[in-house]
Coordinates of C-alpha atoms and ligand atoms in Angstrom, one line a residue:
M280 CA -89.6 -26.1 -224.8
T281 CA -91.8 -26.9 -227.2
A282 CA -89.8 -28.3 -230.3
L283 CA -89.7 -24.9 -232.8
S284 CA -87.8 -23.0 -230.0
H285 CA -85.6 -26.3 -228.8
S286 CA -84.7 -26.7 -232.8
S287 CA -81.1 -26.9 -235.0
A288 CA -82.7 -24.3 -237.4
W289 CA -83.8 -21.7 -234.7
A290 CA -80.7 -21.8 -232.2
A291 CA -78.5 -21.7 -235.1
L292 CA -80.3 -17.8 -236.4
A293 CA -80.7 -17.1 -232.7
R294 CA -76.9 -16.8 -232.8
H295 CA -76.6 -15.5 -235.9
R296 CA -79.1 -12.7 -234.3
R297 CA -76.5 -11.6 -231.7
D298 CA -73.5 -12.0 -234.6
I299 CA -74.8 -9.4 -237.1
A300 CA -76.3 -6.9 -233.7
D301 CA -73.8 -4.3 -235.1
T302 CA -74.3 -4.6 -238.9
R303 CA -76.0 -1.8 -240.2
M304 CA -77.7 -2.4 -243.7
R305 CA -76.2 1.1 -245.4
D306 CA -72.2 -0.8 -244.7
L307 CA -73.8 -3.5 -246.7
F308 CA -75.0 -1.9 -249.5
A309 CA -71.8 -0.1 -249.6
A310 CA -69.8 -2.6 -249.2
D311 CA -71.9 -4.3 -252.1
P312 CA -73.2 -3.2 -255.4
G313 CA -75.3 -6.1 -256.5
R314 CA -77.0 -6.2 -253.1
F315 CA -80.7 -5.2 -254.8
G316 CA -79.7 -8.2 -257.5
A317 CA -78.9 -10.7 -255.0
F318 CA -82.6 -9.9 -253.0
S319 CA -85.0 -9.4 -255.6
L320 CA -86.6 -11.9 -257.2
E321 CA -90.3 -11.7 -259.7
A322 CA -93.5 -14.1 -259.7
A323 CA -96.6 -13.8 -261.2
G324 CA -95.7 -9.9 -262.0
L325 CA -95.2 -8.9 -259.3
F326 CA -91.0 -7.9 -258.5
L327 CA -89.8 -8.1 -254.7
D328 CA -87.0 -6.1 -253.2
Y329 CA -86.3 -7.6 -250.4
S330 CA -82.9 -5.9 -249.9
K331 CA -83.2 -3.5 -247.6
N332 CA -83.5 -6.1 -244.4
C333 CA -81.7 -6.5 -242.4
I334 CA -79.8 -9.6 -243.5
T335 CA -77.0 -11.4 -245.3
Q336 CA -76.9 -14.7 -247.8
D337 CA -76.2 -16.3 -243.9
T338 CA -79.1 -15.1 -242.6
V339 CA -81.2 -16.2 -245.8
G340 CA -79.0 -19.2 -244.9
L341 CA -80.3 -20.2 -242.0
L342 CA -83.7 -19.2 -242.5
L343 CA -84.1 -21.5 -245.5
D344 CA -82.9 -24.2 -242.8
L345 CA -85.7 -23.3 -240.2
A346 CA -88.7 -24.0 -243.2
R347 CA -86.6 -27.0 -244.3
Q348 CA -86.3 -28.2 -241.2
Q349 CA -90.3 -27.2 -240.3
D350 CA -90.8 -28.8 -243.4
V351 CA -92.9 -26.2 -245.6
E352 CA -92.5 -28.0 -248.3
G353 CA -94.2 -30.8 -247.5
A354 CA -97.1 -29.1 -246.1
C355 CA -97.2 -27.2 -249.4
A356 CA -98.1 -30.6 -251.2
R357 CA -100.4 -31.7 -248.5
M358 CA -102.2 -27.9 -248.5
F359 CA -102.3 -28.4 -253.0
G360 CA -103.6 -32.5 -252.0
G361 CA -106.6 -31.4 -250.4
E362 CA -105.2 -33.5 -247.1
P363 CA -107.0 -31.9 -244.2
I364 CA -105.2 -29.8 -242.4
N365 CA -107.2 -27.8 -240.5
L366 CA -106.5 -31.0 -237.7
T367 CA -109.4 -28.8 -235.6
E368 CA -112.4 -28.6 -237.8
K369 CA -111.0 -32.0 -240.6
R370 CA -111.3 -30.0 -243.1
A371 CA -108.9 -29.6 -246.7
V372 CA -108.0 -25.9 -247.0
L373 CA -107.9 -25.1 -251.2
H374 CA -108.8 -22.0 -251.5
T375 CA -106.1 -23.0 -254.5
A376 CA -108.6 -25.2 -256.1
L377 CA -110.9 -21.7 -256.4
R378 CA -108.5 -20.2 -259.0
N379 CA -106.8 -23.8 -260.9
R380 CA -106.7 -23.3 -263.9
S381 CA -104.4 -26.0 -265.2
D382 CA -106.5 -29.4 -266.7
R383 CA -105.2 -31.1 -263.3
P384 CA -107.9 -32.5 -261.1
V385 CA -108.7 -31.2 -257.4
T386 CA -109.1 -34.3 -255.2
V387 CA -111.4 -34.0 -251.5
D388 CA -111.7 -37.6 -249.5
G389 CA -111.0 -38.9 -253.2
R390 CA -113.1 -36.6 -255.4
D391 CA -112.3 -34.3 -258.4
V392 CA -114.0 -30.7 -256.3
M393 CA -113.5 -29.1 -259.9
P394 CA -116.6 -30.1 -261.4
A395 CA -118.2 -28.2 -258.5
V396 CA -115.9 -25.2 -258.7
R397 CA -116.7 -24.9 -261.8
A398 CA -120.6 -25.4 -262.5
V399 CA -120.6 -22.7 -259.4
L400 CA -118.4 -19.8 -261.3
E401 CA -121.3 -20.9 -264.5
R402 CA -124.0 -20.0 -262.5
M403 CA -122.0 -16.8 -261.0
D404 CA -121.2 -15.6 -264.3
A405 CA -124.3 -16.3 -265.9
F406 CA -126.0 -14.4 -262.9
A407 CA -123.5 -11.6 -262.2
N408 CA -123.9 -10.2 -266.5
S409 CA -127.9 -10.8 -266.7
V410 CA -127.7 -8.0 -263.6
R411 CA -125.2 -6.0 -265.7
D412 CA -127.0 -6.5 -269.5
G413 CA -130.0 -5.1 -267.5
D414 CA -131.5 -8.6 -268.1
W415 CA -132.4 -9.3 -264.2
R416 CA -135.3 -7.7 -263.4
G417 CA -136.1 -5.9 -259.8
Y418 CA -140.1 -6.5 -259.4
T419 CA -141.9 -3.9 -261.3
G420 CA -140.1 -4.8 -264.3
Q421 CA -136.4 -2.5 -263.9
P422 CA -133.1 -2.7 -264.2
I423 CA -130.8 -3.3 -261.0
T424 CA -128.5 -0.2 -260.2
D425 CA -127.7 -1.0 -257.0
V426 CA -126.0 -4.0 -255.7
V427 CA -126.2 -4.6 -251.8
N428 CA -123.3 -7.1 -250.4
I429 CA -124.5 -7.6 -246.5
G430 CA -121.9 -10.3 -245.1
I431 CA -119.0 -9.5 -242.3
G432 CA -115.1 -10.7 -242.2
G433 CA -114.4 -13.1 -244.6
S434 CA -117.8 -12.4 -246.7
D435 CA -116.9 -8.2 -246.6
L436 CA -113.6 -8.6 -246.6
G437 CA -112.2 -9.9 -249.8
P438 CA -115.4 -8.0 -251.4
V439 CA -115.3 -4.4 -250.0
M440 CA -111.1 -5.1 -250.9
A441 CA -111.1 -6.5 -254.0
T442 CA -114.3 -4.0 -255.5
E443 CA -112.1 -0.9 -254.5
A444 CA -109.1 -2.1 -256.1
L445 CA -110.6 -2.9 -259.5
K446 CA -112.5 0.5 -259.6
P447 CA -111.1 1.1 -262.7
F448 CA -112.5 -2.6 -264.7
A449 CA -115.8 -1.6 -263.1
H450 CA -117.5 -0.7 -266.4
A451 CA -121.1 -2.2 -265.2
H452 CA -124.1 0.7 -264.6
V453 CA -124.6 -1.8 -260.8
A454 CA -123.0 0.9 -258.3
L455 CA -122.2 -1.5 -254.9
H456 CA -122.7 -1.0 -251.9
F457 CA -121.6 -3.0 -248.6
V458 CA -122.9 -3.8 -245.4
S459 CA -120.8 -5.5 -242.3
N460 CA -121.2 -3.7 -238.6
V461 CA -124.2 -4.9 -236.8
D462 CA -124.3 -1.4 -235.9
G463 CA -127.6 0.2 -238.2
T464 CA -125.5 2.8 -238.5
H465 CA -124.1 1.3 -241.5
L466 CA -127.4 -0.8 -243.5
A467 CA -129.9 2.8 -242.8
E468 CA -126.2 5.0 -243.9
Q469 CA -126.2 2.4 -247.7
L470 CA -130.3 2.4 -247.7
K471 CA -131.1 6.4 -247.4
W472 CA -130.7 7.0 -251.1
L473 CA -131.9 3.6 -252.4
D474 CA -134.6 2.2 -254.2
P475 CA -136.3 -0.9 -253.5
E476 CA -137.6 -1.6 -257.2
T477 CA -133.9 -1.3 -258.5
T478 CA -131.2 -3.3 -255.3
L479 CA -130.6 -6.7 -255.2
F480 CA -129.6 -7.3 -251.8
V481 CA -126.5 -10.5 -251.7
I482 CA -127.0 -12.6 -248.8
A483 CA -123.0 -13.3 -247.8
S484 CA -122.0 -15.5 -245.0
K485 CA -120.8 -19.7 -245.6
T486 CA -122.9 -20.7 -242.1
F487 CA -125.7 -18.1 -242.6
T488 CA -126.3 -17.8 -239.1
T489 CA -124.0 -15.1 -238.2
Q490 CA -125.4 -12.7 -236.5
E491 CA -125.0 -9.5 -237.8
T492 CA -125.6 -10.7 -241.6
L493 CA -128.8 -12.1 -240.7
T494 CA -130.4 -8.7 -238.5
N495 CA -128.5 -7.0 -241.1
A496 CA -130.8 -9.3 -243.9
H497 CA -133.9 -9.3 -242.2
S498 CA -133.8 -5.7 -241.6
A499 CA -133.0 -4.8 -245.0
R500 CA -136.3 -7.1 -245.8
R501 CA -138.5 -5.5 -244.0
W502 CA -136.9 -1.9 -245.7
F503 CA -137.9 -3.7 -249.0
L504 CA -141.6 -5.1 -248.1
E505 CA -142.3 -1.8 -247.2
T506 CA -142.3 -0.7 -250.7
A507 CA -143.2 -4.0 -252.3
K508 CA -145.3 -5.7 -250.1
D509 CA -145.6 -8.8 -251.7
E510 CA -142.8 -11.7 -250.2
A511 CA -143.4 -13.6 -253.5
H512 CA -141.0 -9.8 -254.5
V513 CA -137.7 -11.0 -252.3
A514 CA -136.8 -13.8 -255.0
R515 CA -136.1 -10.9 -257.4
H516 CA -134.4 -8.6 -255.3
F517 CA -132.7 -12.0 -252.9
V518 CA -129.8 -14.0 -253.4
A519 CA -127.3 -15.6 -251.0
V520 CA -124.0 -16.9 -251.2
S521 CA -123.5 -19.4 -248.5
T522 CA -122.4 -23.2 -247.4
N523 CA -125.7 -24.0 -245.2
E524 CA -128.7 -24.4 -248.0
A525 CA -131.0 -25.2 -244.9
E526 CA -130.3 -22.0 -243.2
V527 CA -130.9 -20.2 -246.5
R528 CA -134.4 -21.4 -247.2
K529 CA -134.8 -20.4 -243.8
F530 CA -134.2 -17.2 -244.0
G531 CA -136.8 -17.3 -247.6
I532 CA -134.3 -17.6 -250.3
D533 CA -135.1 -19.8 -252.8
P534 CA -132.2 -22.0 -253.1
A535 CA -132.8 -21.4 -257.3
N536 CA -130.9 -17.7 -256.2
M537 CA -127.9 -19.5 -254.3
F538 CA -124.3 -19.8 -255.6
G539 CA -122.6 -22.0 -252.8
F540 CA -119.5 -23.1 -251.9
W541 CA -117.3 -25.7 -249.3
D542 CA -116.2 -26.3 -245.7
W543 CA -112.6 -26.4 -246.9
V544 CA -112.7 -22.8 -248.1
G545 CA -111.7 -21.0 -244.9
G546 CA -114.2 -17.5 -244.8
R547 CA -111.1 -15.4 -245.0
Y548 CA -110.2 -17.5 -248.9
S549 CA -113.7 -17.0 -250.0
L550 CA -113.7 -13.7 -251.8
W551 CA -112.4 -16.5 -255.4
S552 CA -116.0 -18.7 -254.3
A553 CA -119.0 -17.3 -254.2
I554 CA -118.3 -15.0 -252.1
G555 CA -116.6 -13.0 -255.2
L556 CA -120.1 -12.6 -257.0
P557 CA -120.2 -9.0 -255.6
I558 CA -116.5 -8.4 -257.5
M559 CA -117.7 -10.1 -260.3
I560 CA -121.1 -8.5 -261.2
A561 CA -118.9 -5.3 -260.4
I562 CA -115.5 -6.2 -263.1
G563 CA -118.3 -8.5 -265.4
P564 CA -116.5 -12.3 -265.6
E565 CA -113.7 -11.9 -268.4
R566 CA -111.7 -9.9 -265.2
F567 CA -113.1 -12.0 -262.3
A568 CA -110.9 -14.5 -264.6
E569 CA -108.3 -12.3 -265.1
L570 CA -108.2 -12.0 -261.0
L571 CA -108.5 -16.5 -260.4
A572 CA -105.5 -16.5 -263.2
G573 CA -103.2 -13.9 -261.2
A574 CA -103.9 -16.0 -258.1
H575 CA -103.4 -19.1 -259.8
A576 CA -100.0 -17.7 -260.6
M577 CA -99.8 -17.0 -257.8
D578 CA -99.8 -20.7 -256.6
E579 CA -98.4 -22.4 -259.4
H580 CA -95.2 -20.2 -258.6
F581 CA -94.7 -21.0 -254.9
R582 CA -96.4 -24.6 -255.5
T583 CA -93.0 -25.4 -257.9
A584 CA -90.9 -22.4 -257.1
P585 CA -87.2 -23.2 -255.3
L586 CA -87.4 -22.2 -251.6
E587 CA -84.9 -19.8 -252.0
R588 CA -86.0 -17.8 -254.7
N589 CA -89.8 -18.6 -253.6
M590 CA -92.1 -15.6 -252.9
P591 CA -94.0 -16.3 -250.5
V592 CA -91.1 -18.4 -248.8
L593 CA -88.7 -15.4 -248.5
L594 CA -91.7 -13.0 -247.3
A595 CA -92.6 -15.5 -244.3
L596 CA -89.4 -16.4 -243.2
L597 CA -87.9 -12.1 -243.2
G598 CA -91.7 -11.4 -241.4
V599 CA -90.4 -14.8 -238.9
W600 CA -87.0 -13.1 -238.7
Y601 CA -87.9 -9.9 -236.9
R602 CA -90.7 -11.6 -235.0
N603 CA -89.0 -14.0 -233.5
F604 CA -85.1 -12.6 -233.8
W605 CA -85.7 -9.1 -233.4
D606 CA -88.5 -8.5 -231.2
A607 CA -90.2 -7.1 -233.6
S608 CA -94.8 -7.2 -232.2
S609 CA -96.0 -5.3 -235.0
Y610 CA -95.9 -5.0 -239.2
A611 CA -96.6 -2.6 -241.7
V612 CA -98.4 -2.5 -245.3
L613 CA -98.2 0.3 -247.0
P614 CA -99.7 0.5 -250.6
Y615 CA -98.7 3.3 -252.5
D616 CA -102.3 3.2 -254.1
Q617 CA -105.7 4.8 -253.2
Y618 CA -107.0 2.0 -255.1
L619 CA -105.9 -0.2 -252.6
H620 CA -107.3 1.7 -249.7
R621 CA -109.4 -1.2 -247.7
F622 CA -106.0 -3.5 -248.4
P623 CA -104.7 -3.3 -245.0
A624 CA -107.6 -4.0 -243.3
Y625 CA -108.8 -7.5 -245.3
L626 CA -105.2 -8.5 -244.3
Q627 CA -105.2 -7.9 -241.3
Q628 CA -108.0 -10.1 -241.1
L629 CA -106.2 -12.6 -243.5
D630 CA -103.1 -12.6 -241.1
M631 CA -104.0 -11.9 -237.5
E632 CA -106.7 -14.0 -237.9
S633 CA -104.4 -16.8 -239.4
N634 CA -102.2 -17.2 -237.1
G635 CA -102.6 -14.8 -233.6
K636 CA -102.3 -18.6 -232.1
S637 CA -100.7 -19.6 -228.4
V638 CA -100.8 -23.2 -228.9
T639 CA -99.2 -25.6 -231.1
R640 CA -101.2 -27.8 -233.6
G641 CA -100.3 -31.0 -231.1
G642 CA -101.9 -28.2 -228.6
E643 CA -98.5 -27.4 -226.5
P644 CA -98.4 -23.6 -225.2
V645 CA -95.8 -22.0 -227.6
D646 CA -93.1 -20.6 -227.0
Y647 CA -92.4 -17.9 -229.0
Q648 CA -94.4 -15.3 -230.5
T649 CA -96.5 -16.2 -233.5
G650 CA -98.7 -13.5 -235.2
P651 CA -97.6 -9.6 -235.1
V652 CA -100.0 -7.0 -234.9
L653 CA -100.4 -6.4 -239.2
F654 CA -101.7 -2.2 -239.4
G655 CA -101.7 0.1 -242.9
E656 CA -102.9 3.1 -244.7
P657 CA -102.4 4.0 -247.9
G658 CA -99.9 6.2 -248.9
T659 CA -98.8 9.2 -248.7
N660 CA -101.1 9.3 -245.4
G661 CA -99.6 7.1 -243.7
Q662 CA -96.2 9.3 -244.2
H663 CA -98.4 12.2 -242.3
A664 CA -99.7 10.5 -239.3
F665 CA -98.4 7.5 -238.0
Y666 CA -94.8 6.9 -239.7
Q667 CA -92.6 9.4 -237.2
L668 CA -92.6 6.6 -235.0
I669 CA -91.4 4.4 -237.6
H670 CA -88.6 6.3 -238.7
Q671 CA -87.8 7.2 -234.9
G672 CA -89.7 5.3 -232.6
T673 CA -89.2 2.7 -229.8
S674 CA -90.1 0.0 -231.9
L675 CA -88.8 -2.2 -235.5
I676 CA -91.4 -2.3 -237.9
P677 CA -91.3 -3.6 -240.7
C678 CA -92.0 -2.5 -243.5
D679 CA -94.2 -3.6 -246.9
F680 CA -94.2 -1.6 -249.3
V681 CA -97.0 -2.0 -252.6
A682 CA -96.9 0.1 -255.3
A683 CA -97.5 -0.1 -259.5
A684 CA -95.3 1.7 -261.9
T685 CA -98.2 3.0 -263.9
T686 CA -101.4 4.7 -263.4
H687 CA -104.9 4.1 -264.5
N688 CA -104.9 8.4 -262.9
P689 CA -102.2 9.8 -264.7
I690 CA -103.2 13.0 -263.8
G691 CA -100.7 16.4 -263.3
A692 CA -99.8 19.1 -265.3
E693 CA -97.5 16.9 -266.7
A694 CA -99.2 13.6 -267.5
G695 CA -98.5 11.6 -264.9
A696 CA -96.8 14.2 -262.3
H697 CA -98.7 13.1 -259.6
H698 CA -97.7 9.7 -259.9
R699 CA -93.5 10.1 -260.0
I700 CA -94.7 12.1 -256.6
L701 CA -96.1 9.0 -255.6
L702 CA -93.8 6.8 -256.2
S703 CA -90.2 9.6 -254.9
N704 CA -92.2 9.0 -251.9
V705 CA -92.1 4.9 -251.8
F706 CA -88.9 5.0 -253.0
A707 CA -87.6 7.8 -250.4
Q708 CA -89.1 6.1 -247.5
A709 CA -87.6 2.9 -247.8
E710 CA -84.2 4.5 -248.0
A711 CA -85.3 6.8 -245.4
L712 CA -85.8 3.8 -243.1
M713 CA -82.9 1.5 -244.0
R714 CA -79.9 4.7 -244.3
G715 CA -81.7 6.8 -241.0
K716 CA -79.4 10.0 -240.8
T717 CA -76.2 9.7 -238.2
A718 CA -75.4 12.7 -235.7
D719 CA -72.7 13.8 -237.5
E720 CA -74.2 14.2 -241.0
V721 CA -77.5 16.1 -238.4
R722 CA -74.6 18.2 -237.6
A723 CA -73.3 18.6 -241.1
E724 CA -76.9 20.0 -242.7
M725 CA -77.3 22.2 -239.9
T726 CA -74.1 23.8 -240.1
K727 CA -74.6 24.5 -243.8
S728 CA -77.3 26.1 -243.3
G729 CA -75.8 28.5 -240.6
K730 CA -77.3 27.5 -237.6
L731 CA -74.9 28.5 -234.5
A732 CA -73.3 25.6 -233.0
E733 CA -75.0 26.0 -229.4
E734 CA -78.4 25.2 -231.2
V735 CA -76.9 22.2 -233.4
E736 CA -76.0 20.2 -231.0
A737 CA -79.7 21.3 -229.0
L738 CA -81.0 19.9 -231.6
V739 CA -78.8 16.7 -233.1
P740 CA -80.2 13.8 -230.6
H741 CA -84.0 15.0 -231.1
R742 CA -82.6 15.1 -235.9
V743 CA -80.4 11.9 -236.0
F744 CA -82.7 8.8 -237.2
P745 CA -81.5 5.7 -236.1
G746 CA -82.0 3.9 -239.5
N747 CA -81.1 0.3 -240.3
R748 CA -84.9 -0.2 -240.1
P749 CA -86.6 -3.4 -242.3
S750 CA -89.3 -2.5 -245.6
N751 CA -89.9 -4.8 -248.8
T752 CA -90.5 -3.4 -251.5
I753 CA -93.3 -5.2 -253.7
L754 CA -93.7 -3.0 -257.3
M755 CA -96.0 -4.5 -259.9
Q756 CA -96.2 -3.3 -263.7
S757 CA -100.1 -2.2 -263.4
L758 CA -102.7 -3.0 -260.7
T759 CA -104.7 -5.5 -262.7
P760 CA -107.3 -8.0 -261.4
A761 CA -104.6 -10.1 -262.3
T762 CA -101.9 -8.2 -260.4
L763 CA -104.5 -8.0 -257.7
G764 CA -104.8 -12.1 -257.7
A765 CA -101.2 -13.0 -257.2
L766 CA -100.8 -10.2 -255.0
I767 CA -103.6 -11.1 -252.4
A768 CA -102.1 -14.9 -254.0
L769 CA -98.9 -14.0 -252.5
Y770 CA -100.1 -12.6 -248.9
E771 CA -102.1 -16.1 -248.5
H772 CA -99.3 -18.3 -248.7
K773 CA -96.9 -15.9 -246.9
V774 CA -99.5 -16.5 -244.0
F775 CA -99.4 -20.5 -244.4
V776 CA -95.7 -20.3 -244.1
Q777 CA -95.3 -18.4 -241.4
G778 CA -97.6 -21.1 -239.3
V779 CA -96.2 -24.1 -240.7
V780 CA -93.1 -22.8 -239.7
W781 CA -94.5 -21.8 -236.1
D782 CA -96.5 -24.8 -236.0
I783 CA -99.5 -23.7 -235.5
N784 CA -103.3 -23.8 -237.5
S785 CA -103.4 -21.4 -239.1
F786 CA -107.2 -21.9 -240.7
D787 CA -108.9 -22.2 -237.4
Q788 CA -110.4 -18.7 -235.5
W789 CA -111.4 -20.1 -231.8
G790 CA -110.6 -16.9 -231.4
V791 CA -113.6 -15.1 -232.1
E792 CA -116.1 -17.4 -230.1
L793 CA -116.2 -16.3 -226.9
G794 CA -117.3 -13.2 -228.0
K795 CA -119.9 -14.1 -229.5
Q796 CA -121.1 -16.4 -226.6
L797 CA -121.1 -13.8 -224.3
A798 CA -123.0 -11.4 -226.3
S799 CA -126.4 -13.9 -226.6
T800 CA -126.0 -14.1 -222.6
I801 CA -125.8 -10.3 -222.4
L802 CA -128.8 -9.9 -225.2
P803 CA -131.4 -10.5 -223.5
E804 CA -130.3 -9.4 -219.7
M805 CA -130.0 -5.5 -221.4
E806 CA -133.4 -4.9 -220.0
S807 CA -133.4 -6.7 -217.4
G808 CA -130.7 -7.0 -216.2
P809 CA -128.5 -10.1 -214.9
A810 CA -129.6 -11.9 -212.5
E811 CA -127.4 -11.6 -209.2
G812 CA -123.4 -12.2 -209.5
A813 CA -124.2 -13.5 -213.5
H814 CA -121.0 -10.6 -214.1
D815 CA -118.2 -9.5 -213.0
S816 CA -119.2 -5.8 -211.1
S817 CA -117.8 -4.4 -214.7
T818 CA -120.5 -6.0 -216.4
T819 CA -123.0 -5.6 -214.5
G820 CA -122.4 -1.7 -214.1
L821 CA -122.0 -0.8 -217.6
M822 CA -125.2 -2.4 -218.4
A823 CA -126.7 -1.0 -215.6
W824 CA -125.0 3.1 -217.1
W825 CA -126.7 1.5 -220.9
R826 CA -130.2 1.2 -218.8
A827 CA -130.0 4.4 -216.8
N828 CA -129.4 6.9 -219.7
R829 CA -130.6 5.3 -223.0
Ligands
BG6_69 O1 -119.7 -16.0 -243.8 P1 -119.7 -16.2 -242.2 O2 -120.4 -17.6 -241.9 O3 -121.1 -15.5 -241.9 O4 -118.7 -15.6 -241.4 C1 -118.3 -14.7 -241.2 C2 -116.5 -14.8 -240.1 O5 -117.8 -14.7 -239.2 C3 -116.1 -14.8 -238.0 O6 -116.9 -15.0 -236.9 C4 -115.4 -15.7 -238.6 O7 -114.2 -15.3 -237.3 C5 -114.6 -14.9 -239.8 O8 -113.6 -16.1 -240.2 C6 -115.6 -15.3 -240.8 O9 -115.9 -14.7 -242.0

């Protein structure tokens, strides 16, 4: 047994779970008019209502005991303090330094990293402005009209998500495009309408060795040179974002056109670094600074608020409650904001790559569940697709609803009509999940509409909603760079706290390596076929089928 599953806080929660097995949220609401006030809080421009959870004050107390037992506060101090908490890679975890707007130094191995962070930001500012203002010219003297970011994973998802989310703030006459997939279709479809004379490529890769990114980058350069002819023109059209200067040089990009960052920035935590260059080109340095400031405000809240009033901590503990004590294997994030349409995809990497682990930090197998499967779609689309399962399926799927009080597009017959409809749906979904509909309620409703008793009884079981299905609602006044920054940081810290509770390393990702390794073995075998016995019959058979059918 692991220390966690053997611990007193864990056992107390398991007992409590049995005790409240028959407790219904709708009764808790009926019994306590102050429930909303008791289970909601505001921080860094975000409002969290967590009252629609299967919890009482006792539950929260026991979850906080678990957090204290697992030393969440100590772990938080160690992360912000630059200790090498990513043990398997012997690295500090300091994405918070990238958005540190205070005068506090942040030290790694005794050296303050803040001067270097500020220096890169200044270079990014100058470069982004020169592209936005049309001062950065292509090889024929024309301003840049299109920027293509080539990267994958953390070098893609954060920039795409934030660029989409902050579209209302993108005033520059520069269009952003993102290519990640090694499927040639992705690059080909993006390049189809672009002019090499006015296109700038940002090659974004922390390691600068990622197969997909390098393959796409080489193809982009070939496409560019078909028109530009002269290698010397590459310098005006290709810049790199990386920690690996040697590989950048090898690719043929002058380090003068490289924006660096550091090994203490994890890929999925890197949008605050030079990886955010496309975001900055889209929204401008001032707005990018607001994004950083919003995240910093959430960092300060996380670092200083007591656990019981700490938004990331509470969200994390609620996740642990369902994952470990209610057997909830998945979790939905449902942004009711079209601009956040890539937010669930971004969170999939953040959450599932961080906490998809099954050994403790000490290398022991865990005997409890860790990270859930995360999915989501922007509302209201999901309602007409998979919400059926969330309402009436056999699994418990906790949901986070995310929405802004105001819209950037107040359209409709009356101004803002669309937005009122959108928000009424968020509130209704959360209420429906919590309340459900009992058999008696179904009967009463159907009888009122004049249905025959027999017909009613046949339909009752199909029309009952079990309810008692949990959700959080996260609201902000408006989706801005600052509130987006706070929202992302909220989830980053949530994932961190869960990793601490589960005693896993949230900052490595060895699980992605095996597939990469095998692909590099298989690639040279594609044409000739593998040596006898090199693979299982399925893998060999699939390769043979491909050779016969291509
Ligand atoms: O930025 P790089 O080095 O090209 O890496 C891209 C991605 O590569 C993947 O293999 C990792 O799992 C991700 O965490 C990472 O973001």
